[in-house]
Amino acid sequence: MSGVDLQSIMIAFILGFLPISEVRGAIPYATIKAGSDVASMTILALTGIFANLLIAPVALNILPMVEKIIVNERFPGFLRNLYFKIVEKAWEKASKMEKITFISLALFVAVPFPATGAWTGSLVAFLLRVDKKKAVVAISSGVLIASVIVYSAVYLGLTIVKNLFLL
């Protein structure tokens, strides 16, 4: 398996699935860990991307269960009220737009900044009641675009560093 150990694959998977890192962490890890071994870098990067692609289907299936717990009368009232306020604000903002489009959700996820990845995109899609299939496709498209952006930035950065320091 081309010099990649199971621990490295697991780390790439976890980084790809974590809310903060997603592909923004998995791809740089793959690049650094693999060094000049293109096959290892590809395996690790694809593992992180695959993990990131799993987020939307997982989150969009878990969030309805979480919502049922939150709206239950036994759930602490102040947290339930906070949840309702957040949902109300989301609906207010969404009502200003005609509808959440496929492209806007994909682009939101695609921008590789903190709090704009697949986890947040899934939460936005859930709160705004975007069709689940449409949301998964849009979020997955955003993940793939983000992957290209992150890989390009990492590759460009490494190329600049190598040229600056004549490595």
PDB file of C-alpha atoms in Angstrom:
ATOM      1  CA  MET A   1       0.000   0.000   0.000  1.00  0.00           C
ATOM      2  CA  SER A   2       2.640   2.497  -1.047  1.00  0.00           C
ATOM      3  CA  GLY A   3       4.320   3.430   2.243  1.00  0.00           C
ATOM      4  CA  VAL A   4       1.142   4.649   3.981  1.00  0.00           C
ATOM      5  CA  ASP A   5       0.445   3.148   7.384  1.00  0.00           C
ATOM      6  CA  LEU A   6      -2.973   2.652   8.960  1.00  0.00           C
ATOM      7  CA  GLN A   7      -2.311   5.327  11.586  1.00  0.00           C
ATOM      8  CA  SER A   8      -1.693   7.961   8.887  1.00  0.00           C
ATOM      9  CA  ILE A   9      -4.857   6.923   7.068  1.00  0.00           C
ATOM     10  CA  MET A  10      -6.860   7.187  10.308  1.00  0.00           C
ATOM     11  CA  ILE A  11      -5.419  10.639  11.047  1.00  0.00           C
ATOM     12  CA  ALA A  12      -6.289  11.836   7.524  1.00  0.00           C
ATOM     13  CA  PHE A  13      -9.819  10.434   7.946  1.00  0.00           C
ATOM     14  CA  ILE A  14     -10.313  12.062  11.341  1.00  0.00           C
ATOM     15  CA  LEU A  15      -8.963  15.406  10.107  1.00  0.00           C
ATOM     16  CA  GLY A  16     -11.324  15.234   7.129  1.00  0.00           C
ATOM     17  CA  PHE A  17     -14.301  14.521   9.378  1.00  0.00           C
ATOM     18  CA  LEU A  18     -13.609  16.984  12.223  1.00  0.00           C
ATOM     19  CA  PRO A  19     -15.717  20.161  12.165  1.00  0.00           C
ATOM     20  CA  ILE A  20     -12.808  22.604  12.329  1.00  0.00           C
ATOM     21  CA  SER A  21     -10.253  20.963  10.064  1.00  0.00           C
ATOM     22  CA  GLU A  22     -12.232  19.107   7.356  1.00  0.00           C
ATOM     23  CA  VAL A  23     -10.271  19.205   4.056  1.00  0.00           C
ATOM     24  CA  ARG A  24      -8.479  22.339   5.291  1.00  0.00           C
ATOM     25  CA  GLY A  25      -6.603  20.059   7.698  1.00  0.00           C
ATOM     26  CA  ALA A  26      -6.597  16.725   5.890  1.00  0.00           C
ATOM     27  CA  ILE A  27      -4.984  17.873   2.651  1.00  0.00           C
ATOM     28  CA  PRO A  28      -2.080  19.777   4.242  1.00  0.00           C
ATOM     29  CA  TYR A  29      -1.541  16.797   6.568  1.00  0.00           C
ATOM     30  CA  ALA A  30      -1.458  14.447   3.558  1.00  0.00           C
ATOM     31  CA  THR A  31       1.023  16.671   1.778  1.00  0.00           C
ATOM     32  CA  ILE A  32       3.332  17.048   4.779  1.00  0.00           C
ATOM     33  CA  LYS A  33       3.094  13.402   5.859  1.00  0.00           C
ATOM     34  CA  ALA A  34       3.732  11.965   2.392  1.00  0.00           C
ATOM     35  CA  GLY A  35       6.532  14.330   1.435  1.00  0.00           C
ATOM     36  CA  SER A  36       7.530  13.646  -2.149  1.00  0.00           C
ATOM     37  CA  ASP A  37       5.680  10.290  -2.304  1.00  0.00           C
ATOM     38  CA  VAL A  38       2.837  11.209  -4.672  1.00  0.00           C
ATOM     39  CA  ALA A  39       1.029   7.881  -4.248  1.00  0.00           C
ATOM     40  CA  SER A  40       0.971   8.193  -0.442  1.00  0.00           C
ATOM     41  CA  MET A  41      -0.122  11.818  -0.651  1.00  0.00           C
ATOM     42  CA  THR A  42      -2.941  10.859  -3.010  1.00  0.00           C
ATOM     43  CA  ILE A  43      -4.159   8.055  -0.739  1.00  0.00           C
ATOM     44  CA  LEU A  44      -4.098  10.291   2.347  1.00  0.00           C
ATOM     45  CA  ALA A  45      -5.707  13.277   0.603  1.00  0.00           C
ATOM     46  CA  LEU A  46      -8.468  11.120  -0.896  1.00  0.00           C
ATOM     47  CA  THR A  47      -9.081   9.584   2.536  1.00  0.00           C
ATOM     48  CA  GLY A  48      -9.574  13.055   4.028  1.00  0.00           C
ATOM     49  CA  ILE A  49     -11.812  14.132   1.164  1.00  0.00           C
ATOM     50  CA  PHE A  50     -13.880  10.942   1.485  1.00  0.00           C
ATOM     51  CA  ALA A  51     -14.320  11.575   5.216  1.00  0.00           C
ATOM     52  CA  ASN A  52     -15.413  15.152   4.474  1.00  0.00           C
ATOM     53  CA  LEU A  53     -17.930  13.880   1.918  1.00  0.00           C
ATOM     54  CA  LEU A  54     -19.500  11.681   4.615  1.00  0.00           C
ATOM     55  CA  ILE A  55     -20.414  14.665   6.783  1.00  0.00           C
ATOM     56  CA  ALA A  56     -23.561  15.844   4.956  1.00  0.00           C
ATOM     57  CA  PRO A  57     -25.338  12.469   4.877  1.00  0.00           C
ATOM     58  CA  VAL A  58     -24.397  11.789   8.509  1.00  0.00           C
ATOM     59  CA  ALA A  59     -25.282  15.263   9.814  1.00  0.00           C
ATOM     60  CA  LEU A  60     -28.524  15.583   7.864  1.00  0.00           C
ATOM     61  CA  ASN A  61     -29.696  12.254   9.301  1.00  0.00           C
ATOM     62  CA  ILE A  62     -28.639  13.019  12.885  1.00  0.00           C
ATOM     63  CA  LEU A  63     -29.921  16.606  13.100  1.00  0.00           C
ATOM     64  CA  PRO A  64     -33.646  15.655  13.039  1.00  0.00           C
ATOM     65  CA  MET A  65     -33.026  13.383  16.050  1.00  0.00           C
ATOM     66  CA  VAL A  66     -31.173  16.163  17.856  1.00  0.00           C
ATOM     67  CA  GLU A  67     -34.038  18.547  17.113  1.00  0.00           C
ATOM     68  CA  LYS A  68     -36.565  16.088  18.591  1.00  0.00           C
ATOM     69  CA  ILE A  69     -34.530  16.002  21.801  1.00  0.00           C
ATOM     70  CA  ILE A  70     -34.288  19.798  21.931  1.00  0.00           C
ATOM     71  CA  VAL A  71     -38.002  20.451  21.394  1.00  0.00           C
ATOM     72  CA  ASN A  72     -38.972  17.861  24.030  1.00  0.00           C
ATOM     73  CA  GLU A  73     -40.520  19.520  27.090  1.00  0.00           C
ATOM     74  CA  ARG A  74     -38.015  17.760  29.356  1.00  0.00           C
ATOM     75  CA  PHE A  75     -35.129  19.538  27.628  1.00  0.00           C
ATOM     76  CA  PRO A  76     -33.995  22.658  29.564  1.00  0.00           C
ATOM     77  CA  GLY A  77     -36.314  25.519  28.625  1.00  0.00           C
ATOM     78  CA  PHE A  78     -33.640  28.172  28.161  1.00  0.00           C
ATOM     79  CA  LEU A  79     -31.751  25.968  25.682  1.00  0.00           C
ATOM     80  CA  ARG A  80     -34.966  25.077  23.865  1.00  0.00           C
ATOM     81  CA  ASN A  81     -35.852  28.788  23.621  1.00  0.00           C
ATOM     82  CA  LEU A  82     -32.330  29.585  22.386  1.00  0.00           C
ATOM     83  CA  TYR A  83     -32.726  26.942  19.684  1.00  0.00           C
ATOM     84  CA  PHE A  84     -36.069  28.410  18.591  1.00  0.00           C
ATOM     85  CA  LYS A  85     -34.513  31.897  18.426  1.00  0.00           C
ATOM     86  CA  ILE A  86     -31.649  30.601  16.266  1.00  0.00           C
ATOM     87  CA  VAL A  87     -34.067  28.854  13.914  1.00  0.00           C
ATOM     88  CA  GLU A  88     -36.255  31.977  13.768  1.00  0.00           C
ATOM     89  CA  LYS A  89     -33.231  34.161  12.871  1.00  0.00           C
ATOM     90  CA  ALA A  90     -32.199  31.663  10.191  1.00  0.00           C
ATOM     91  CA  TRP A  91     -35.690  31.760   8.692  1.00  0.00           C
ATOM     92  CA  GLU A  92     -35.708  35.581   8.783  1.00  0.00           C
ATOM     93  CA  LYS A  93     -32.436  35.754   6.883  1.00  0.00           C
ATOM     94  CA  ALA A  94     -33.532  33.055   4.446  1.00  0.00           C
ATOM     95  CA  SER A  95     -36.838  34.787   3.748  1.00  0.00           C
ATOM     96  CA  LYS A  96     -34.863  37.751   2.359  1.00  0.00           C
ATOM     97  CA  MET A  97     -33.565  35.429  -0.318  1.00  0.00           C
ATOM     98  CA  GLU A  98     -35.987  33.832  -2.689  1.00  0.00           C
ATOM     99  CA  LYS A  99     -34.671  30.431  -1.671  1.00  0.00           C
ATOM    100  CA  ILE A 100     -31.426  28.785  -0.756  1.00  0.00           C
ATOM    101  CA  THR A 101     -30.109  27.706  -4.093  1.00  0.00           C
ATOM    102  CA  PHE A 102     -27.913  24.775  -4.883  1.00  0.00           C
ATOM    103  CA  ILE A 103     -25.132  27.105  -5.983  1.00  0.00           C
ATOM    104  CA  SER A 104     -25.233  29.305  -2.871  1.00  0.00           C
ATOM    105  CA  LEU A 105     -25.033  26.299  -0.545  1.00  0.00           C
ATOM    106  CA  ALA A 106     -22.221  24.729  -2.583  1.00  0.00           C
ATOM    107  CA  LEU A 107     -20.248  27.996  -2.629  1.00  0.00           C
ATOM    108  CA  PHE A 108     -20.774  28.508   1.106  1.00  0.00           C
ATOM    109  CA  VAL A 109     -19.217  25.101   1.755  1.00  0.00           C
ATOM    110  CA  ALA A 110     -16.535  25.583  -0.917  1.00  0.00           C
ATOM    111  CA  VAL A 111     -14.968  28.671   0.668  1.00  0.00           C
ATOM    112  CA  PRO A 112     -12.209  27.157   2.818  1.00  0.00           C
ATOM    113  CA  PHE A 113     -12.586  29.510   5.781  1.00  0.00           C
ATOM    114  CA  PRO A 114     -13.372  28.548   9.379  1.00  0.00           C
ATOM    115  CA  ALA A 115     -17.085  27.819   9.921  1.00  0.00           C
ATOM    116  CA  THR A 116     -17.937  27.452   6.220  1.00  0.00           C
ATOM    117  CA  GLY A 117     -17.420  23.734   5.658  1.00  0.00           C
ATOM    118  CA  ALA A 118     -19.648  20.696   5.368  1.00  0.00           C
ATOM    119  CA  TRP A 119     -20.695  20.689   9.030  1.00  0.00           C
ATOM    120  CA  THR A 120     -21.928  24.278   8.956  1.00  0.00           C
ATOM    121  CA  GLY A 121     -23.413  23.815   5.494  1.00  0.00           C
ATOM    122  CA  SER A 122     -25.344  20.791   6.769  1.00  0.00           C
ATOM    123  CA  LEU A 123     -26.634  22.750   9.755  1.00  0.00           C
ATOM    124  CA  VAL A 124     -27.692  25.660   7.524  1.00  0.00           C
ATOM    125  CA  ALA A 125     -29.417  23.287   5.093  1.00  0.00           C
ATOM    126  CA  PHE A 126     -31.216  21.552   7.972  1.00  0.00           C
ATOM    127  CA  LEU A 127     -32.341  24.744   9.706  1.00  0.00           C
ATOM    128  CA  LEU A 128     -33.594  26.202   6.431  1.00  0.00           C
ATOM    129  CA  ARG A 129     -35.280  22.898   5.548  1.00  0.00           C
ATOM    130  CA  VAL A 130     -33.445  22.466   2.244  1.00  0.00           C
ATOM    131  CA  ASP A 131     -34.369  19.192   0.549  1.00  0.00           C
ATOM    132  CA  LYS A 132     -31.985  16.550   1.935  1.00  0.00           C
ATOM    133  CA  LYS A 133     -30.915  15.108  -1.435  1.00  0.00           C
ATOM    134  CA  LYS A 134     -30.355  18.585  -2.874  1.00  0.00           C
ATOM    135  CA  ALA A 135     -28.394  19.568   0.235  1.00  0.00           C
ATOM    136  CA  VAL A 136     -26.136  16.491   0.107  1.00  0.00           C
ATOM    137  CA  VAL A 137     -25.301  17.078  -3.557  1.00  0.00           C
ATOM    138  CA  ALA A 138     -24.668  20.814  -2.998  1.00  0.00           C
ATOM    139  CA  ILE A 139     -22.537  20.224   0.103  1.00  0.00           C
ATOM    140  CA  SER A 140     -20.581  17.447  -1.614  1.00  0.00           C
ATOM    141  CA  SER A 141     -19.948  19.736  -4.582  1.00  0.00           C
ATOM    142  CA  GLY A 142     -18.712  22.394  -2.159  1.00  0.00           C
ATOM    143  CA  VAL A 143     -16.390  19.885  -0.487  1.00  0.00           C
ATOM    144  CA  LEU A 144     -14.883  18.941  -3.852  1.00  0.00           C
ATOM    145  CA  ILE A 145     -14.375  22.589  -4.803  1.00  0.00           C
ATOM    146  CA  ALA A 146     -12.834  23.314  -1.384  1.00  0.00           C
ATOM    147  CA  SER A 147     -10.523  20.328  -1.879  1.00  0.00           C
ATOM    148  CA  VAL A 148      -9.237  21.737  -5.157  1.00  0.00           C
ATOM    149  CA  ILE A 149      -8.774  25.188  -3.588  1.00  0.00           C
ATOM    150  CA  VAL A 150      -6.924  23.819  -0.545  1.00  0.00           C
ATOM    151  CA  TYR A 151      -4.742  21.482  -2.603  1.00  0.00           C
ATOM    152  CA  SER A 152      -3.882  24.315  -4.992  1.00  0.00           C
ATOM    153  CA  ALA A 153      -3.005  26.644  -2.114  1.00  0.00           C
ATOM    154  CA  VAL A 154      -0.843  24.001  -0.426  1.00  0.00           C
ATOM    155  CA  TYR A 155       0.911  23.110  -3.687  1.00  0.00           C
ATOM    156  CA  LEU A 156       1.484  26.779  -4.570  1.00  0.00           C
ATOM    157  CA  GLY A 157       2.742  27.503  -1.061  1.00  0.00           C
ATOM    158  CA  LEU A 158       5.180  24.607  -1.143  1.00  0.00           C
ATOM    159  CA  THR A 159       6.394  25.608  -4.602  1.00  0.00           C
ATOM    160  CA  ILE A 160       7.049  29.165  -3.418  1.00  0.00           C
ATOM    161  CA  VAL A 161       8.884  27.972  -0.302  1.00  0.00           C
ATOM    162  CA  LYS A 162      11.012  25.549  -2.333  1.00  0.00           C
ATOM    163  CA  ASN A 163      11.913  28.265  -4.843  1.00  0.00           C
ATOM    164  CA  LEU A 164      12.672  30.821  -2.124  1.00  0.00           C
ATOM    165  CA  PHE A 165      14.956  28.485  -0.248  1.00  0.00           C
ATOM    166  CA  LEU A 166      16.233  26.580  -3.299  1.00  0.00           C
ATOM    167  CA  LEU A 167      15.141  23.239  -1.852  1.00  0.00           C
TER     168      LEU A 167
END
